[in-house]
PDB file of C-alpha atoms in Angstrom:
ATOM      1  CA  ILE A 606      89.969  37.976 -30.292  1.00 63.00           C
ATOM      2  CA  GLU A 607      89.206  38.218 -26.625  1.00 70.00           C
ATOM      3  CA  LEU A 608      85.912  39.685 -25.425  1.00 63.00           C
ATOM      4  CA  THR A 609      85.495  41.117 -21.953  1.00 72.00           C
ATOM      5  CA  ASN A 610      82.272  41.296 -19.949  1.00 70.00           C
ATOM      6  CA  LYS A 611      82.185  45.021 -20.746  1.00 72.00           C
ATOM      7  CA  ASP A 612      82.216  44.240 -24.507  1.00 66.00           C
ATOM      8  CA  ILE A 613      79.408  41.707 -24.095  1.00 64.00           C
ATOM      9  CA  GLN A 614      77.270  44.157 -22.059  1.00 66.00           C
ATOM     10  CA  LYS A 615      77.781  46.872 -24.681  1.00 64.00           C
ATOM     11  CA  GLU A 616      76.745  44.423 -27.433  1.00 62.00           C
ATOM     12  CA  LYS A 617      73.565  43.478 -25.533  1.00 65.00           C
ATOM     13  CA  SER A 618      72.506  47.099 -24.939  1.00 69.00           C
ATOM     14  CA  THR A 619      72.915  48.288 -28.530  1.00 75.00           C
ATOM     15  CA  PRO A 620      69.704  47.596 -30.502  1.00 77.00           C
ATOM     16  CA  VAL A 621      70.120  45.980 -33.890  1.00 80.00           C
ATOM     17  CA  TYR A 622      67.460  46.826 -36.441  1.00 84.00           C
ATOM     18  CA  ALA A 623      66.606  44.729 -39.466  1.00 87.00           C
ATOM     19  CA  GLN A 624      67.052  46.266 -42.884  1.00 89.00           C
ATOM     20  CA  GLN A 625      63.810  47.574 -44.373  1.00 87.00           C
ATOM     21  CA  ILE A 626      62.973  45.326 -47.317  1.00 93.00           C
ATOM     22  CA  ILE A 627      59.627  46.698 -48.520  1.00 94.00           C
ATOM     23  CA  THR A 628      58.685  50.212 -49.498  1.00 94.00           C
ATOM     24  CA  PRO A 629      56.611  52.371 -47.130  1.00 94.00           C
ATOM     25  CA  GLN A 630      53.865  52.279 -49.776  1.00 95.00           C
ATOM     26  CA  ASN A 631      53.689  48.459 -49.842  1.00 94.00           C
ATOM     27  CA  ASN A 632      53.826  48.364 -46.041  1.00 93.00           C
ATOM     28  CA  PHE A 633      50.862  50.750 -45.919  1.00 95.00           C
ATOM     29  CA  ILE A 634      48.819  48.650 -48.361  1.00 95.00           C
ATOM     30  CA  ILE A 635      49.498  45.374 -46.513  1.00 95.00           C
ATOM     31  CA  ASN A 636      48.740  47.012 -43.170  1.00 95.00           C
ATOM     32  CA  SER A 637      45.520  48.472 -44.587  1.00 93.00           C
ATOM     33  CA  ILE A 638      44.428  45.051 -45.877  1.00 94.00           C
ATOM     34  CA  LEU A 639      45.061  43.515 -42.449  1.00 96.00           C
ATOM     35  CA  ARG A 640      43.139  46.343 -40.765  1.00 95.00           C
ATOM     36  CA  ASP A 641      40.208  45.485 -43.025  1.00 94.00           C
ATOM     37  CA  VAL A 642      40.247  41.955 -41.517  1.00 96.00           C
ATOM     38  CA  ILE A 643      39.300  43.672 -38.244  1.00 96.00           C
ATOM     39  CA  ARG A 644      36.957  46.236 -39.779  1.00 94.00           C
ATOM     40  CA  TYR A 645      34.998  43.949 -42.129  1.00 93.00           C
ATOM     41  CA  GLY A 646      36.306  40.402 -42.057  1.00 95.00           C
ATOM     42  CA  THR A 647      36.887  37.329 -39.924  1.00 95.00           C
ATOM     43  CA  GLY A 648      38.504  39.371 -37.135  1.00 96.00           C
ATOM     44  CA  ARG A 649      35.677  41.885 -36.760  1.00 96.00           C
ATOM     45  CA  ARG A 650      34.878  40.715 -33.211  1.00 97.00           C
ATOM     46  CA  ALA A 651      38.069  42.586 -32.186  1.00 97.00           C
ATOM     47  CA  LYS A 652      36.212  45.854 -32.827  1.00 97.00           C
ATOM     48  CA  LYS A 653      34.828  45.333 -29.309  1.00 97.00           C
ATOM     49  CA  LEU A 654      38.228  46.520 -28.044  1.00 97.00           C
ATOM     50  CA  GLY A 655      37.250  49.997 -29.270  1.00 95.00           C
ATOM     51  CA  ARG A 656      40.492  50.653 -31.164  1.00 95.00           C
ATOM     52  CA  LYS A 657      40.965  51.690 -34.781  1.00 93.00           C
ATOM     53  CA  ASP A 658      44.658  50.820 -34.978  1.00 95.00           C
ATOM     54  CA  LEU A 659      44.325  47.017 -34.906  1.00 97.00           C
ATOM     55  CA  ALA A 660      45.190  44.704 -37.777  1.00 97.00           C
ATOM     56  CA  GLY A 661      45.363  40.931 -38.047  1.00 97.00           C
ATOM     57  CA  LYS A 662      44.752  37.665 -39.804  1.00 97.00           C
ATOM     58  CA  THR A 663      42.736  34.650 -38.767  1.00 96.00           C
ATOM     59  CA  GLY A 664      43.731  31.160 -39.767  1.00 94.00           C
ATOM     60  CA  THR A 665      42.170  27.707 -39.719  1.00 94.00           C
ATOM     61  CA  THR A 666      43.627  24.458 -41.054  1.00 91.00           C
ATOM     62  CA  ASN A 667      41.701  21.836 -42.980  1.00 87.00           C
ATOM     63  CA  ASP A 668      39.196  19.956 -40.832  1.00 87.00           C
ATOM     64  CA  GLN A 669      39.577  22.630 -38.123  1.00 91.00           C
ATOM     65  CA  LYS A 670      42.575  20.913 -36.494  1.00 93.00           C
ATOM     66  CA  ASP A 671      44.316  24.227 -35.743  1.00 94.00           C
ATOM     67  CA  ALA A 672      43.053  27.772 -35.380  1.00 95.00           C
ATOM     68  CA  TRP A 673      45.003  30.973 -34.806  1.00 96.00           C
ATOM     69  CA  PHE A 674      44.860  34.703 -34.819  1.00 96.00           C
ATOM     70  CA  ASN A 675      47.876  36.891 -35.482  1.00 97.00           C
ATOM     71  CA  GLY A 676      47.240  40.542 -34.794  1.00 97.00           C
ATOM     72  CA  PHE A 677      48.827  43.828 -33.934  1.00 96.00           C
ATOM     73  CA  PRO A 678      48.596  47.521 -33.311  1.00 95.00           C
ATOM     74  CA  PRO A 679      51.781  49.375 -34.363  1.00 90.00           C
ATOM     75  CA  SER A 680      53.537  48.727 -31.034  1.00 88.00           C
ATOM     76  CA  LEU A 681      52.918  45.034 -30.297  1.00 94.00           C
ATOM     77  CA  VAL A 682      52.376  41.732 -32.114  1.00 96.00           C
ATOM     78  CA  ALA A 683      50.689  38.705 -30.549  1.00 97.00           C
ATOM     79  CA  ILE A 684      49.697  35.312 -31.934  1.00 97.00           C
ATOM     80  CA  CYS A 685      47.175  32.958 -30.345  1.00 96.00           C
ATOM     81  CA  TRP A 686      46.974  29.329 -31.435  1.00 96.00           C
ATOM     82  CA  ILE A 687      44.632  26.604 -30.359  1.00 95.00           C
ATOM     83  CA  GLY A 688      44.809  22.925 -31.267  1.00 94.00           C
ATOM     84  CA  PHE A 689      45.617  19.447 -29.996  1.00 93.00           C
ATOM     85  CA  ASP A 690      49.012  17.721 -30.011  1.00 90.00           C
ATOM     86  CA  GLU A 691      47.368  14.680 -31.645  1.00 88.00           C
ATOM     87  CA  THR A 692      46.091  16.792 -34.568  1.00 85.00           C
ATOM     88  CA  THR A 693      42.487  15.912 -33.915  1.00 92.00           C
ATOM     89  CA  PRO A 694      39.763  18.326 -34.997  1.00 92.00           C
ATOM     90  CA  LEU A 695      38.773  21.074 -32.571  1.00 94.00           C
ATOM     91  CA  GLY A 696      35.126  20.727 -33.483  1.00 92.00           C
ATOM     92  CA  ASN A 697      32.645  22.039 -35.978  1.00 90.00           C
ATOM     93  CA  ARG A 698      33.078  25.752 -36.769  1.00 89.00           C
ATOM     94  CA  GLU A 699      36.110  26.186 -34.472  1.00 93.00           C
ATOM     95  CA  THR A 700      37.864  28.695 -36.695  1.00 94.00           C
ATOM     96  CA  GLY A 701      40.533  31.291 -35.999  1.00 94.00           C
ATOM     97  CA  GLY A 702      37.918  34.016 -35.635  1.00 95.00           C
ATOM     98  CA  LYS A 703      35.881  31.978 -33.177  1.00 95.00           C
ATOM     99  CA  ALA A 704      38.389  29.880 -31.200  1.00 95.00           C
ATOM    100  CA  ALA A 705      41.650  31.888 -31.182  1.00 96.00           C
ATOM    101  CA  LEU A 706      40.544  35.510 -31.563  1.00 97.00           C
ATOM    102  CA  PRO A 707      38.898  35.725 -28.103  1.00 97.00           C
ATOM    103  CA  MET A 708      42.221  34.781 -26.447  1.00 97.00           C
ATOM    104  CA  TRP A 709      44.025  37.442 -28.475  1.00 97.00           C
ATOM    105  CA  MET A 710      41.402  40.028 -27.545  1.00 97.00           C
ATOM    106  CA  ASP A 711      41.700  39.202 -23.852  1.00 97.00           C
ATOM    107  CA  PHE A 712      45.480  39.612 -24.010  1.00 97.00           C
ATOM    108  CA  MET A 713      45.335  42.858 -26.022  1.00 97.00           C
ATOM    109  CA  LYS A 714      42.652  44.379 -23.791  1.00 96.00           C
ATOM    110  CA  ASN A 715      45.132  44.259 -20.909  1.00 95.00           C
ATOM    111  CA  ALA A 716      48.357  44.822 -22.873  1.00 96.00           C
ATOM    112  CA  LEU A 717      47.037  47.980 -24.555  1.00 96.00           C
ATOM    113  CA  LYS A 718      45.175  49.385 -21.555  1.00 93.00           C
ATOM    114  CA  ASN A 719      47.141  52.666 -21.348  1.00 92.00           C
ATOM    115  CA  THR A 720      48.546  52.680 -24.870  1.00 93.00           C
ATOM    116  CA  PRO A 721      47.319  55.530 -27.103  1.00 94.00           C
ATOM    117  CA  HIS A 722      45.793  54.743 -30.468  1.00 93.00           C
ATOM    118  CA  SER A 723      48.233  55.042 -33.347  1.00 92.00           C
ATOM    119  CA  PRO A 724      46.679  56.000 -36.694  1.00 88.00           C
ATOM    120  CA  LEU A 725      48.056  54.494 -39.883  1.00 87.00           C
ATOM    121  CA  LYS A 726      49.956  57.287 -41.637  1.00 90.00           C
ATOM    122  CA  GLN A 727      49.624  57.305 -45.398  1.00 92.00           C
ATOM    123  CA  PRO A 728      53.072  57.652 -47.017  1.00 94.00           C
ATOM    124  CA  GLU A 729      53.900  59.866 -49.973  1.00 94.00           C
ATOM    125  CA  LYS A 730      52.958  58.770 -53.498  1.00 93.00           C
ATOM    126  CA  MET A 731      49.714  57.138 -52.321  1.00 94.00           C
ATOM    127  CA  VAL A 732      46.230  58.211 -53.427  1.00 91.00           C
ATOM    128  CA  THR A 733      42.870  57.209 -51.964  1.00 90.00           C
ATOM    129  CA  VAL A 734      39.991  57.238 -54.444  1.00 91.00           C
ATOM    130  CA  ARG A 735      36.387  56.118 -54.535  1.00 92.00           C
ATOM    131  CA  ILE A 736      36.044  53.114 -56.827  1.00 91.00           C
ATOM    132  CA  ASP A 737      33.189  51.041 -58.144  1.00 91.00           C
ATOM    133  CA  LYS A 738      33.154  47.713 -56.210  1.00 89.00           C
ATOM    134  CA  LYS A 739      32.222  45.698 -59.288  1.00 90.00           C
ATOM    135  CA  THR A 740      34.638  47.111 -61.873  1.00 91.00           C
ATOM    136  CA  GLY A 741      37.457  48.622 -59.797  1.00 90.00           C
ATOM    137  CA  LEU A 742      37.172  51.804 -61.873  1.00 91.00           C
ATOM    138  CA  LEU A 743      36.728  55.352 -60.554  1.00 91.00           C
ATOM    139  CA  ALA A 744      33.300  56.104 -59.117  1.00 89.00           C
ATOM    140  CA  SER A 745      31.609  59.383 -58.329  1.00 78.00           C
ATOM    141  CA  SER A 746      30.684  60.413 -54.805  1.00 69.00           C
ATOM    142  CA  GLY A 747      28.027  58.468 -52.972  1.00 66.00           C
ATOM    143  CA  GLY A 748      26.287  55.220 -53.632  1.00 65.00           C
ATOM    144  CA  SER A 749      26.484  51.861 -51.919  1.00 72.00           C
ATOM    145  CA  LYS A 750      28.194  50.271 -54.918  1.00 85.00           C
ATOM    146  CA  SER A 751      31.436  52.152 -54.302  1.00 88.00           C
ATOM    147  CA  THR A 752      34.171  52.180 -51.681  1.00 88.00           C
ATOM    148  CA  PHE A 753      37.414  53.994 -50.973  1.00 88.00           C
ATOM    149  CA  GLU A 754      40.658  52.222 -51.871  1.00 91.00           C
ATOM    150  CA  THR A 755      44.242  53.432 -51.630  1.00 92.00           C
ATOM    151  CA  PHE A 756      46.697  52.945 -54.478  1.00 93.00           C
ATOM    152  CA  ARG A 757      50.291  53.709 -55.219  1.00 93.00           C
ATOM    153  CA  ILE A 758      49.896  56.757 -57.436  1.00 92.00           C
ATOM    154  CA  GLU A 759      51.111  54.962 -60.565  1.00 93.00           C
ATOM    155  CA  TYR A 760      48.336  52.334 -60.215  1.00 93.00           C
ATOM    156  CA  VAL A 761      45.292  54.561 -59.636  1.00 93.00           C
ATOM    157  CA  PRO A 762      42.495  53.647 -62.064  1.00 92.00           C
ATOM    158  CA  LYS A 763      42.236  56.318 -64.740  1.00 89.00           C
ATOM    159  CA  LYS A 764      38.885  55.390 -66.265  1.00 90.00           C
ATOM    160  CA  LYS A 765      35.428  56.121 -64.960  1.00 88.00           C
ATOM    161  CA  ALA A 766      33.129  53.184 -64.182  1.00 85.00           C
ATOM    162  CA  PRO A 767      30.342  52.628 -66.747  1.00 82.00           C
ATOM    163  CA  ASN A 768      26.954  54.186 -65.988  1.00 69.00           C
ATOM    164  CA  GLU A 769      28.488  56.920 -63.829  1.00 61.00           C
ATOM    165  CA  THR A 770      26.315  60.002 -64.038  1.00 55.00           C
ATOM    166  CA  LYS A 771      28.172  62.431 -61.800  1.00 52.00           C
ATOM    167  CA  LYS A 772      30.973  64.546 -63.186  1.00 51.00           C
ATOM    168  CA  SER A 773      33.515  64.329 -60.370  1.00 51.00           C
ATOM    169  CA  ALA A 774      35.241  61.912 -58.044  1.00 52.00           C
ATOM    170  CA  ARG A 775      36.845  62.573 -54.694  1.00 52.00           C
ATOM    171  CA  ILE A 776      40.588  62.037 -54.477  1.00 55.00           C
ATOM    172  CA  ILE A 777      42.362  62.008 -51.132  1.00 54.00           C
ATOM    173  CA  ILE A 778      46.024  62.831 -51.657  1.00 53.00           C
ATOM    174  CA  ASP A 779      46.866  62.232 -48.010  1.00 51.00           C
ATOM    175  CA  ASN A 780      44.926  62.072 -44.770  1.00 49.00           C
ATOM    176  CA  ASN A 781      44.607  65.875 -44.569  1.00 50.00           C
ATOM    177  CA  GLN A 782      44.208  67.031 -48.171  1.00 53.00           C
ATOM    178  CA  GLN A 783      41.082  66.254 -50.215  1.00 51.00           C
ATOM    179  CA  LYS A 784      40.234  67.381 -53.740  1.00 53.00           C
ATOM    180  CA  SER A 785      37.269  66.896 -56.029  1.00 49.00           C
ATOM    181  CA  ILE A 786      38.351  66.336 -59.581  1.00 48.00           C
ATOM    182  CA  SER A 787      36.400  66.557 -62.784  1.00 45.00           C
ATOM    183  CA  PRO A 788      36.839  64.394 -65.863  1.00 43.00           C
ATOM    184  CA  SER A 789      38.503  67.105 -67.930  1.00 42.00           C
ATOM    185  CA  ASN A 790      42.266  66.555 -67.976  1.00 40.00           C
ATOM    186  CA  THR A 791      42.765  66.682 -64.223  1.00 45.00           C
ATOM    187  CA  THR A 792      46.333  66.098 -63.153  1.00 45.00           C
ATOM    188  CA  ILE A 793      47.791  65.273 -59.769  1.00 46.00           C
ATOM    189  CA  ASP A 794      51.586  64.965 -59.692  1.00 44.00           C
ATOM    190  CA  ASN A 795      51.565  64.655 -63.499  1.00 38.00           C
ATOM    191  CA  GLU A 796      49.021  61.820 -63.432  1.00 40.00           C
ATOM    192  CA  VAL A 797      45.877  62.324 -65.522  1.00 39.00           C
ATOM    193  CA  PHE A 798      42.607  60.980 -64.166  1.00 43.00           C
ATOM    194  CA  TRP A 799      39.709  60.217 -66.534  1.00 38.00           C
TER     195      TRP A 799
END
């Protein structure tokens, strides 16, 4: 087979996309977990960038010999690493969130300057519910001992947390539709909730 320059140029200009290997639901959950690293975890300093579409993961090796931050909004991924070629320790408390994250933030501040925020779109067959932090069971509205979590619909907790006194829980079917449900045989897409 003989290829001409025209064939090679055509090959270079045609994008090749990888096959999707995880479901949109699993992608959403993983992305949500990594966004929580920014919202509540070791990457929370990145909130200074003023964006709600960032996700990432810090990393630190044993004895703080390497530190990194891998993070992204939907349109761009960047990884910052810091360490020595001789694998000597960076110093006490030189973790991914302290040593590498500031470099990532500096890069992203400039790279995303005119890029609009991109909200995480919840795919079908996902449900966001308020759960009890201690038990993972459904919780009623309010209270500092509960939080919202998103589940694939087949894995939503169906039981109410012990000591719940209220008679309803808030279910978010998608980002635009919210329902309050009561304990009496409530169904959503043929799923019964406590």
